[in-house]
Every structure is written in structure tokens, then in C-alpha cells.
Amino acid sequence: MNHLWLRRRGGRATLLAVLAAVVLVPTVASAAVVTVRAAAPGRTAAAQPLSTSEGQLIAIVGDISCAPTNPVYRGGEGSPAGCRQDSVAAQLAGRRLHAFLPLGDLQYEDGRLDEFINVYDQFFGPYKAISRPVPGNHEYKTPSGQGYYEYFGAAAHKDTPYGVPGSYSYDVGSWHLIAINSNLCAPITPCTDTSPMIRWLKDDLAAHPNRCTLAYWHHPLYSLGHHGAYAPMTPVWNTLLDNGVDVVMTAHDHNYQRFTPLGRATAIDNSTMVAPTAVPESQGMRSWIVGTGGANNYGLDDHPDVEQVTESKYADTSAALFGVLFMRLRDGGYAWDFQQAQPATVPFSDSGVGTCR
């Protein structure tokens, strides 16, 4: 696959060494049931000042709250293998967050308004004022994502001038952030160069030539998980890449994956991609899957082409991983740190630094 040598916005990028990732794959699960405290009514996250010397702190995670009908919901207590939304929400408490980015599939199973109110809001309601969400596929199990849009209101951006509901952008410090509704790019409704999604993205990127840009949505373009590749997002990926975007965040597969910076993508069909190409940090986008919000964990499938560009991963259906990725957005760069929800069956960590293109 040919590499595209991109123009870089904001000057010459300097490559930084990325910290080596710790990859732990447990083989034995604990049979004990974990008792998790109920959500504290006073839990909150303090708003981050618009500018600090260390940059702005954001929190990122998707695939979150179980429905009360789930057999391991247990009044919100959950189990070692799932329904851990309370302990995940506890990772946000007391932090000076500028924004919380929920990556979709926030309320299982159907994203109904009553489920959002009775479950998701109990645990993540204290952070609603700083939430900048995107919808997942489960939100659309309720027609038109009605429960999601009613719960988040204006923050969900249902009505947009470009006709791309659920998609919007905003600035955090010196960074530009782009929230994308990946449900709008699907096999039966593909995104093309003339579709509203791509036209909006091109115009938005042209209007915000920030040196550092982060984009996020629900369905990952590449994944080692059993969902595999979501090829309909290829035009979105390439548009972002061509315009100098630095970081991509997704969820959908219920595990944790971090990839080396990747170059231009090519789809073979609706579910198959040409092998991803690793490129220098100055030429590609570093991407994550953070599907560790509490619901449960999925295992990993055999995707050797994707495996070779994966720098960190964790997936186990019994000794599951839950937690939040925190990212510090700085002028010209960023730092990331995955914080595991407690109690944890097996320790896992992943942290590092990156430079904008």
C-alpha cells in the first residue's frame, strides 16, 4: 500500500520516544464476587481552568452501563466480569477534568431514556456538564437514538447545519477536538467525498488549523477484537489523516488496544481492510480502542496484520479490564495514562507521550 506524505500543520514535528507498553493477558480468573459501593450522590469532577501550565486533562472511555435486567447488574454492584460502571465512574471523582469523552454504547441494551435516567445518570450524571459524547450502535437500537439525544440534550448536537446529527467540534486549550457519529457511515449508507459527513469534516478542519487535533467516534477502523474492522469509516480516517489530525479514539470492542501511528487506509469491502501501515509519528495518527467502561470484556481474535501494529492490549472475558484513559493535552503534544478501576483482578497499565504533527 502506498504511503501518503502529508503536509504537517504548525511546523516541524519532533519525534519522541514512546514508553514501552505493558501487556498482560491473564489465564486464571477469580471466582469471587466483587462488592462495589453504590454511587456517591456527591461525586463530581471539578472543571479544569481553560489554561494551565501542564495542559488540559480529559477522560475517555466507552461501552459503559449495563441494563438493570442484566443478571450481574446486582443493583449497580456488578461482578469481576461486568457491570462495573460504578468503579469506572469512581476514576473520575475529584479530578480536575476539562472534558469527559464518552465513546458510545453508554447505556445497554437499547439506549432508552428510562435506562439512561435510572442507570447511566446514577453513576455518570455528576459529569454530565463536562461530557462531550458520541453515540454508539446500541444507542440506535432505540429509533433514531431518541433516548441518547433526549438525555444529553444540546450536548448531543442532534440538529447540525451540515445534516450530520451527533457530530460536532470544539476546542480544548490549543487543541481542536472532533466528535463523530460513526453510525452515519455504514455499509448501506457509505460516507463518500460528496457525503455530508466528509464535506463537514473538510470544512471544519480547514476552519480550525490547530497544530494538534483529536478525533473520536465509536466504531474502530482496525481492531483485534471480534468486531474486527469497520471499513465504512475509511473515508473519515483518510480525510482526518490528510488534514494532519494526530489522535483517534474509539470503543465498540470491549477491551483496550493502542496502535502505533498509522498511515492511509484502504478498504477491500465493507468488513475487510488492506493491512494497516505503520508510519513515523510525524506522518500518521496514533489510535486507541477504550471499550473498558464497565459492561464486560471481549476476547481477541486472530488478526496478524493488525497485531503487528498493536503496541498495547488487554482483553479477557473473565479476568476483565475496566478503567479510564486520561490524556493531558499540551501545546504541541500530549501524554496518556490508563487508570484501572478498582478492585482489579490483574494489574495493567499503559502510559506514554506523543508529539503533534
Tab-separated table of C-alpha atoms in Angstrom:
chain	number	residue	atom	x	y	z
A	1	MET	CA	0.000	0.000	0.000
A	2	ASN	CA	1.388	3.386	-0.969
A	3	HIS	CA	2.148	5.844	1.813
A	4	LEU	CA	0.868	9.394	1.596
A	5	TRP	CA	3.435	12.004	2.615
A	6	LEU	CA	1.294	14.558	4.370
A	7	ARG	CA	1.656	18.245	4.853
A	8	ARG	CA	2.133	18.983	8.538
A	9	ARG	CA	0.328	21.794	10.251
A	10	GLY	CA	2.068	24.023	12.762
A	11	GLY	CA	5.699	23.430	11.926
A	12	ARG	CA	8.153	20.576	12.042
A	13	ALA	CA	7.247	17.781	14.464
A	14	THR	CA	9.852	16.254	16.715
A	15	LEU	CA	9.617	12.520	17.325
A	16	LEU	CA	9.546	11.457	20.956
A	17	ALA	CA	10.260	8.018	22.273
A	18	VAL	CA	7.068	6.270	23.332
A	19	LEU	CA	7.177	4.450	26.609
A	20	ALA	CA	7.123	0.686	26.243
A	21	ALA	CA	3.654	-0.717	26.894
A	22	VAL	CA	2.920	-3.358	29.468
A	23	VAL	CA	0.746	-6.121	28.031
A	24	LEU	CA	-0.793	-8.542	30.456
A	25	VAL	CA	-3.028	-11.410	29.427
A	26	PRO	CA	-4.310	-13.327	32.453
A	27	THR	CA	-5.019	-17.032	32.248
A	28	VAL	CA	-6.819	-17.607	35.543
A	29	ALA	CA	-9.953	-15.743	36.610
A	30	SER	CA	-11.059	-15.138	40.156
A	31	ALA	CA	-14.349	-16.758	41.093
A	32	ALA	CA	-15.049	-14.284	43.882
A	33	VAL	CA	-17.859	-11.785	43.533
A	34	VAL	CA	-16.700	-8.204	43.974
A	35	THR	CA	-18.918	-5.926	46.034
A	36	VAL	CA	-18.727	-2.360	44.763
A	37	ARG	CA	-20.106	0.551	46.748
A	38	ALA	CA	-23.137	2.383	45.417
A	39	ALA	CA	-22.600	5.611	43.506
A	40	ALA	CA	-21.950	8.532	45.816
A	41	PRO	CA	-24.537	11.305	45.302
A	42	GLY	CA	-21.888	13.979	45.917
A	43	ARG	CA	-19.393	12.623	43.401
A	44	THR	CA	-18.256	15.235	40.943
A	45	ALA	CA	-15.381	16.339	38.744
A	46	ALA	CA	-14.061	19.851	39.132
A	47	ALA	CA	-13.932	21.905	35.944
A	48	GLN	CA	-10.391	22.401	34.653
A	49	PRO	CA	-9.302	26.009	34.070
A	50	LEU	CA	-9.114	26.876	30.385
A	51	SER	CA	-5.345	27.140	30.513
A	52	THR	CA	-2.778	25.522	32.790
A	53	SER	CA	0.965	25.097	32.544
A	54	GLU	CA	0.562	21.308	32.290
A	55	GLY	CA	-2.187	21.405	29.668
A	56	GLN	CA	-5.808	20.288	29.893
A	57	LEU	CA	-6.841	16.927	31.330
A	58	ILE	CA	-9.555	14.901	29.579
A	59	ALA	CA	-11.025	11.452	30.355
A	60	ILE	CA	-12.034	8.944	27.672
A	61	VAL	CA	-13.964	5.633	27.752
A	62	GLY	CA	-16.870	3.835	26.065
A	63	ASP	CA	-19.094	0.725	26.404
A	64	ILE	CA	-20.349	1.598	29.847
A	65	SER	CA	-23.573	0.904	31.728
A	66	CYS	CA	-25.437	-2.389	31.974
A	67	ALA	CA	-29.208	-2.526	31.936
A	68	PRO	CA	-30.864	-3.391	35.264
A	69	THR	CA	-32.124	-6.597	33.619
A	70	ASN	CA	-28.548	-7.865	33.244
A	71	PRO	CA	-28.109	-10.794	35.674
A	72	VAL	CA	-24.819	-9.402	37.032
A	73	TYR	CA	-26.101	-5.832	37.443
A	74	ARG	CA	-26.913	-6.538	41.105
A	75	GLY	CA	-28.237	-3.121	41.938
A	76	GLY	CA	-25.185	-1.489	40.413
A	77	GLU	CA	-22.610	-3.568	42.284
A	78	GLY	CA	-21.619	-5.662	39.254
A	79	SER	CA	-19.153	-8.582	39.227
A	80	PRO	CA	-15.495	-9.143	38.272
A	81	ALA	CA	-16.611	-9.798	34.692
A	82	GLY	CA	-19.089	-6.990	34.087
A	83	CYS	CA	-21.482	-4.198	35.042
A	84	ARG	CA	-18.630	-2.261	36.668
A	85	GLN	CA	-19.883	1.203	35.745
A	86	ASP	CA	-19.697	2.337	39.375
A	87	SER	CA	-15.994	1.592	39.828
A	88	VAL	CA	-15.232	3.108	36.423
A	89	ALA	CA	-17.093	6.308	37.321
A	90	ALA	CA	-15.119	6.432	40.565
A	91	GLN	CA	-11.953	7.003	38.491
A	92	LEU	CA	-13.309	10.433	37.509
A	93	ALA	CA	-14.086	11.594	41.026
A	94	GLY	CA	-12.205	14.632	42.249
A	95	ARG	CA	-10.040	15.050	39.149
A	96	ARG	CA	-9.692	18.468	37.582
A	97	LEU	CA	-11.116	17.470	34.225
A	98	HIS	CA	-11.658	19.832	31.339
A	99	ALA	CA	-13.871	17.321	29.492
A	100	PHE	CA	-15.185	13.766	29.653
A	101	LEU	CA	-15.455	11.977	26.283
A	102	PRO	CA	-17.955	9.047	26.439
A	103	LEU	CA	-17.252	6.933	23.323
A	104	GLY	CA	-20.692	5.426	22.683
A	105	ASP	CA	-22.685	2.392	23.829
A	106	LEU	CA	-23.157	4.309	27.027
A	107	GLN	CA	-26.338	2.540	28.128
A	108	TYR	CA	-27.158	-1.069	27.329
A	109	GLU	CA	-29.078	-2.681	25.915
A	110	ASP	CA	-31.127	-0.234	23.893
A	111	GLY	CA	-30.160	3.265	24.982
A	112	ARG	CA	-33.699	4.018	26.134
A	113	LEU	CA	-34.264	7.257	28.015
A	114	ASP	CA	-35.501	5.439	31.133
A	115	GLU	CA	-32.315	3.325	31.133
A	116	PHE	CA	-30.154	6.439	30.834
A	117	ILE	CA	-32.009	8.089	33.714
A	118	ASN	CA	-32.103	5.052	36.011
A	119	VAL	CA	-28.582	3.703	35.438
A	120	TYR	CA	-26.106	5.834	33.463
A	121	ASP	CA	-27.155	9.025	35.208
A	122	GLN	CA	-26.761	7.429	38.634
A	123	PHE	CA	-23.050	6.914	38.007
A	124	PHE	CA	-22.032	9.455	35.349
A	125	GLY	CA	-24.657	12.140	35.869
A	126	PRO	CA	-22.259	14.170	38.066
A	127	TYR	CA	-20.049	14.618	34.966
A	128	LYS	CA	-22.812	15.492	32.539
A	129	ALA	CA	-21.883	19.174	32.441
A	130	ILE	CA	-18.392	18.361	31.145
A	131	SER	CA	-19.444	15.434	28.913
A	132	ARG	CA	-18.830	15.641	25.152
A	133	PRO	CA	-20.403	12.351	23.986
A	134	VAL	CA	-20.736	10.402	20.748
A	135	PRO	CA	-23.393	7.710	20.160
A	136	GLY	CA	-22.705	4.024	19.637
A	137	ASN	CA	-24.700	1.371	17.829
A	138	HIS	CA	-26.655	0.425	20.973
A	139	GLU	CA	-27.987	3.971	21.268
A	140	TYR	CA	-29.590	3.431	17.866
A	141	LYS	CA	-31.454	0.333	18.997
A	142	THR	CA	-33.949	2.947	20.115
A	143	PRO	CA	-35.259	4.516	16.869
A	144	SER	CA	-33.111	7.469	15.772
A	145	GLY	CA	-31.173	7.293	19.044
A	146	GLN	CA	-34.021	9.159	20.723
A	147	GLY	CA	-33.097	8.204	24.310
A	148	TYR	CA	-29.487	9.326	23.846
A	149	TYR	CA	-30.421	12.655	22.282
A	150	GLU	CA	-33.066	13.394	24.904
A	151	TYR	CA	-30.759	12.531	27.794
A	152	PHE	CA	-27.785	14.636	26.643
A	153	GLY	CA	-29.879	17.416	25.116
A	154	ALA	CA	-27.941	20.206	23.416
A	155	ALA	CA	-24.614	18.480	24.207
A	156	ALA	CA	-25.547	15.642	21.813
A	157	HIS	CA	-25.887	18.041	18.835
A	158	LYS	CA	-28.811	16.282	17.178
A	159	ASP	CA	-29.503	19.196	14.837
A	160	THR	CA	-26.497	20.363	12.822
A	161	PRO	CA	-26.235	22.702	9.820
A	162	TYR	CA	-24.470	20.028	7.746
A	163	GLY	CA	-27.001	17.266	8.392
A	164	VAL	CA	-24.623	15.119	10.463
A	165	PRO	CA	-26.522	14.554	13.746
A	166	GLY	CA	-24.361	13.674	16.711
A	167	SER	CA	-21.221	15.165	15.121
A	168	TYR	CA	-19.641	18.427	16.267
A	169	SER	CA	-16.318	20.031	17.167
A	170	TYR	CA	-14.862	22.283	19.844
A	171	ASP	CA	-11.535	23.464	21.251
A	172	VAL	CA	-9.755	22.410	24.429
A	173	GLY	CA	-6.875	24.756	25.099
A	174	SER	CA	-4.728	24.803	21.960
A	175	TRP	CA	-6.272	21.545	20.698
A	176	HIS	CA	-9.198	21.037	18.318
A	177	LEU	CA	-11.479	18.070	19.117
A	178	ILE	CA	-13.891	16.470	16.624
A	179	ALA	CA	-16.771	14.254	17.791
A	180	ILE	CA	-18.070	11.984	15.008
A	181	ASN	CA	-21.233	9.881	14.834
A	182	SER	CA	-19.853	6.735	13.183
A	183	ASN	CA	-23.369	5.304	12.792
A	184	LEU	CA	-23.739	7.701	9.858
A	185	CYS	CA	-21.060	5.801	7.895
A	186	ALA	CA	-22.420	2.311	7.284
A	187	PRO	CA	-22.445	-0.324	4.533
A	188	ILE	CA	-25.905	0.767	3.366
A	189	THR	CA	-25.187	4.490	3.853
A	190	PRO	CA	-21.497	4.879	2.935
A	191	CYS	CA	-19.587	8.073	3.520
A	192	THR	CA	-18.070	9.371	0.284
A	193	ASP	CA	-16.268	12.548	-0.757
A	194	THR	CA	-19.644	14.132	-1.519
A	195	SER	CA	-21.496	12.956	1.593
A	196	PRO	CA	-22.459	15.449	4.326
A	197	MET	CA	-20.022	13.846	6.773
A	198	ILE	CA	-16.917	14.308	4.615
A	199	ARG	CA	-17.933	17.793	3.454
A	200	TRP	CA	-18.432	18.832	7.076
A	201	LEU	CA	-15.105	17.351	8.164
A	202	LYS	CA	-13.161	19.090	5.395
A	203	ASP	CA	-14.764	22.430	6.148
A	204	ASP	CA	-14.278	22.049	9.896
A	205	LEU	CA	-10.615	21.118	9.558
A	206	ALA	CA	-9.984	23.991	7.160
A	207	ALA	CA	-11.616	26.402	9.622
A	208	HIS	CA	-9.544	25.103	12.572
A	209	PRO	CA	-5.889	24.784	11.525
A	210	ASN	CA	-4.744	23.972	15.064
A	211	ARG	CA	-1.420	22.228	15.263
A	212	CYS	CA	-2.953	19.481	17.456
A	213	THR	CA	-6.251	17.734	16.694
A	214	LEU	CA	-8.022	14.751	18.271
A	215	ALA	CA	-10.989	12.951	16.661
A	216	TYR	CA	-13.206	10.363	18.327
A	217	TRP	CA	-16.122	8.064	17.490
A	218	HIS	CA	-17.486	4.607	18.378
A	219	HIS	CA	-16.580	2.047	15.661
A	220	PRO	CA	-12.794	1.466	15.233
A	221	LEU	CA	-11.354	1.212	11.745
A	222	TYR	CA	-8.959	-1.543	12.902
A	223	SER	CA	-9.360	-3.920	15.850
A	224	LEU	CA	-8.033	-7.187	17.226
A	225	GLY	CA	-11.421	-7.748	18.851
A	226	HIS	CA	-14.181	-9.920	17.492
A	227	HIS	CA	-15.920	-6.957	15.845
A	228	GLY	CA	-12.847	-6.576	13.651
A	229	ALA	CA	-12.513	-3.813	11.069
A	230	TYR	CA	-15.261	-1.261	10.493
A	231	ALA	CA	-14.382	-0.444	6.892
A	232	PRO	CA	-17.133	2.192	6.377
A	233	MET	CA	-15.011	4.617	8.423
A	234	THR	CA	-12.170	4.500	5.869
A	235	PRO	CA	-13.119	7.798	4.131
A	236	VAL	CA	-13.333	9.524	7.514
A	237	TRP	CA	-9.938	8.176	8.578
A	238	ASN	CA	-8.258	9.291	5.345
A	239	THR	CA	-9.842	12.740	5.478
A	240	LEU	CA	-8.537	13.245	9.010
A	241	LEU	CA	-5.105	11.893	8.077
A	242	ASP	CA	-4.823	14.128	5.022
A	243	ASN	CA	-5.555	17.153	7.183
A	244	GLY	CA	-2.977	16.489	9.867
A	245	VAL	CA	-5.083	15.007	12.689
A	246	ASP	CA	-2.910	13.469	15.404
A	247	VAL	CA	-5.023	11.216	17.658
A	248	VAL	CA	-8.096	8.987	17.163
A	249	MET	CA	-10.177	7.468	20.000
A	250	THR	CA	-12.771	4.685	19.573
A	251	ALA	CA	-14.508	1.905	21.544
A	252	HIS	CA	-17.045	-0.785	20.362
A	253	ASP	CA	-14.775	-3.762	21.127
A	254	HIS	CA	-14.913	-4.194	24.905
A	255	ASN	CA	-11.201	-4.222	25.644
A	256	TYR	CA	-8.135	-1.977	25.476
A	257	GLN	CA	-5.957	-1.589	22.386
A	258	ARG	CA	-3.376	1.013	21.408
A	259	PHE	CA	-1.825	1.178	17.959
A	260	THR	CA	1.357	2.688	16.591
A	261	PRO	CA	0.840	5.727	14.320
A	262	LEU	CA	-0.821	4.508	11.129
A	263	GLY	CA	-0.958	5.855	7.601
A	264	ARG	CA	-3.532	5.859	4.836
A	265	ALA	CA	-6.250	3.170	4.933
A	266	THR	CA	-7.703	1.108	2.091
A	267	ALA	CA	-10.916	-0.929	2.327
A	268	ILE	CA	-11.372	-4.143	0.338
A	269	ASP	CA	-15.073	-4.446	1.133
A	270	ASN	CA	-17.478	-3.478	3.938
A	271	SER	CA	-15.690	-5.634	6.524
A	272	THR	CA	-12.149	-6.143	5.220
A	273	MET	CA	-9.211	-3.774	5.172
A	274	VAL	CA	-5.836	-3.847	3.485
A	275	ALA	CA	-3.206	-4.432	6.190
A	276	PRO	CA	-2.584	-1.212	8.164
A	277	THR	CA	0.738	0.525	7.585
A	278	ALA	CA	2.864	1.801	10.467
A	279	VAL	CA	4.434	5.186	9.769
A	280	PRO	CA	6.557	7.685	11.729
A	281	GLU	CA	4.684	9.780	14.267
A	282	SER	CA	5.145	12.845	12.057
A	283	GLN	CA	3.162	11.183	9.241
A	284	GLY	CA	0.366	9.205	10.900
A	285	MET	CA	-2.366	9.086	13.524
A	286	ARG	CA	-1.998	7.230	16.830
A	287	SER	CA	-5.254	5.478	17.751
A	288	TRP	CA	-6.866	3.709	20.698
A	289	ILE	CA	-9.785	1.428	21.495
A	290	VAL	CA	-11.020	2.148	25.031
A	291	GLY	CA	-14.042	-0.128	25.451
A	292	THR	CA	-13.394	-0.603	29.169
A	293	GLY	CA	-16.291	1.409	30.591
A	294	GLY	CA	-17.855	-1.358	32.650
A	295	ALA	CA	-20.177	-3.517	30.543
A	296	ASN	CA	-17.908	-6.580	30.076
A	297	ASN	CA	-14.801	-7.652	28.143
A	298	TYR	CA	-14.500	-9.256	24.715
A	299	GLY	CA	-11.631	-11.525	23.751
A	300	LEU	CA	-9.183	-11.036	20.895
A	301	ASP	CA	-9.324	-12.762	17.524
A	302	ASP	CA	-6.517	-13.709	15.171
A	303	HIS	CA	-5.702	-10.624	13.094
A	304	PRO	CA	-1.954	-10.897	12.392
A	305	ASP	CA	-1.865	-7.792	10.182
A	306	VAL	CA	-3.357	-5.717	12.992
A	307	GLU	CA	-1.302	-7.463	15.678
A	308	GLN	CA	1.918	-6.183	14.148
A	309	VAL	CA	0.886	-2.542	14.597
A	310	THR	CA	-0.530	-3.010	18.123
A	311	GLU	CA	1.630	-1.547	20.893
A	312	SER	CA	-0.531	-2.366	23.915
A	313	LYS	CA	-3.572	-4.553	24.523
A	314	TYR	CA	-5.638	-6.269	27.168
A	315	ALA	CA	-8.672	-8.497	26.697
A	316	ASP	CA	-10.026	-11.315	28.839
A	317	THR	CA	-13.662	-12.299	29.178
A	318	SER	CA	-13.367	-13.493	32.793
A	319	ALA	CA	-10.481	-11.548	34.386
A	320	ALA	CA	-11.809	-8.432	32.715
A	321	LEU	CA	-10.221	-4.991	32.453
A	322	PHE	CA	-12.146	-1.829	33.304
A	323	GLY	CA	-10.957	1.736	33.610
A	324	VAL	CA	-10.496	5.149	32.015
A	325	LEU	CA	-7.874	6.609	29.691
A	326	PHE	CA	-6.723	10.032	30.854
A	327	MET	CA	-4.976	12.335	28.406
A	328	ARG	CA	-3.185	15.594	29.090
A	329	LEU	CA	-3.412	17.918	26.089
A	330	ARG	CA	-0.411	20.214	25.872
A	331	ASP	CA	0.852	22.727	23.353
A	332	GLY	CA	2.432	20.610	20.625
A	333	GLY	CA	1.947	17.248	22.314
A	334	TYR	CA	0.120	15.012	24.758
A	335	ALA	CA	0.555	12.398	27.475
A	336	TRP	CA	-1.713	9.426	28.179
A	337	ASP	CA	-2.272	7.232	31.230
A	338	PHE	CA	-4.771	4.366	31.558
A	339	GLN	CA	-6.137	4.157	35.102
A	340	GLN	CA	-7.596	0.797	36.078
A	341	ALA	CA	-10.867	0.602	38.001
A	342	GLN	CA	-10.516	-0.923	41.451
A	343	PRO	CA	-10.649	-3.588	42.728
A	344	ALA	CA	-8.759	-5.154	39.824
A	345	THR	CA	-8.182	-8.866	39.226
A	346	VAL	CA	-4.917	-8.413	37.315
A	347	PRO	CA	-2.820	-5.208	37.294
A	348	PHE	CA	-2.500	-3.409	33.949
A	349	SER	CA	-1.110	-0.030	32.967
A	350	ASP	CA	-0.316	1.870	29.804
A	351	SER	CA	1.149	5.354	29.631
A	352	GLY	CA	3.311	7.439	27.325
A	353	VAL	CA	3.802	10.697	25.470
A	354	GLY	CA	3.334	11.855	21.909
A	355	THR	CA	4.042	14.831	19.687
A	356	CYS	CA	1.640	16.524	17.285
A	357	ARG	CA	2.491	16.568	13.592
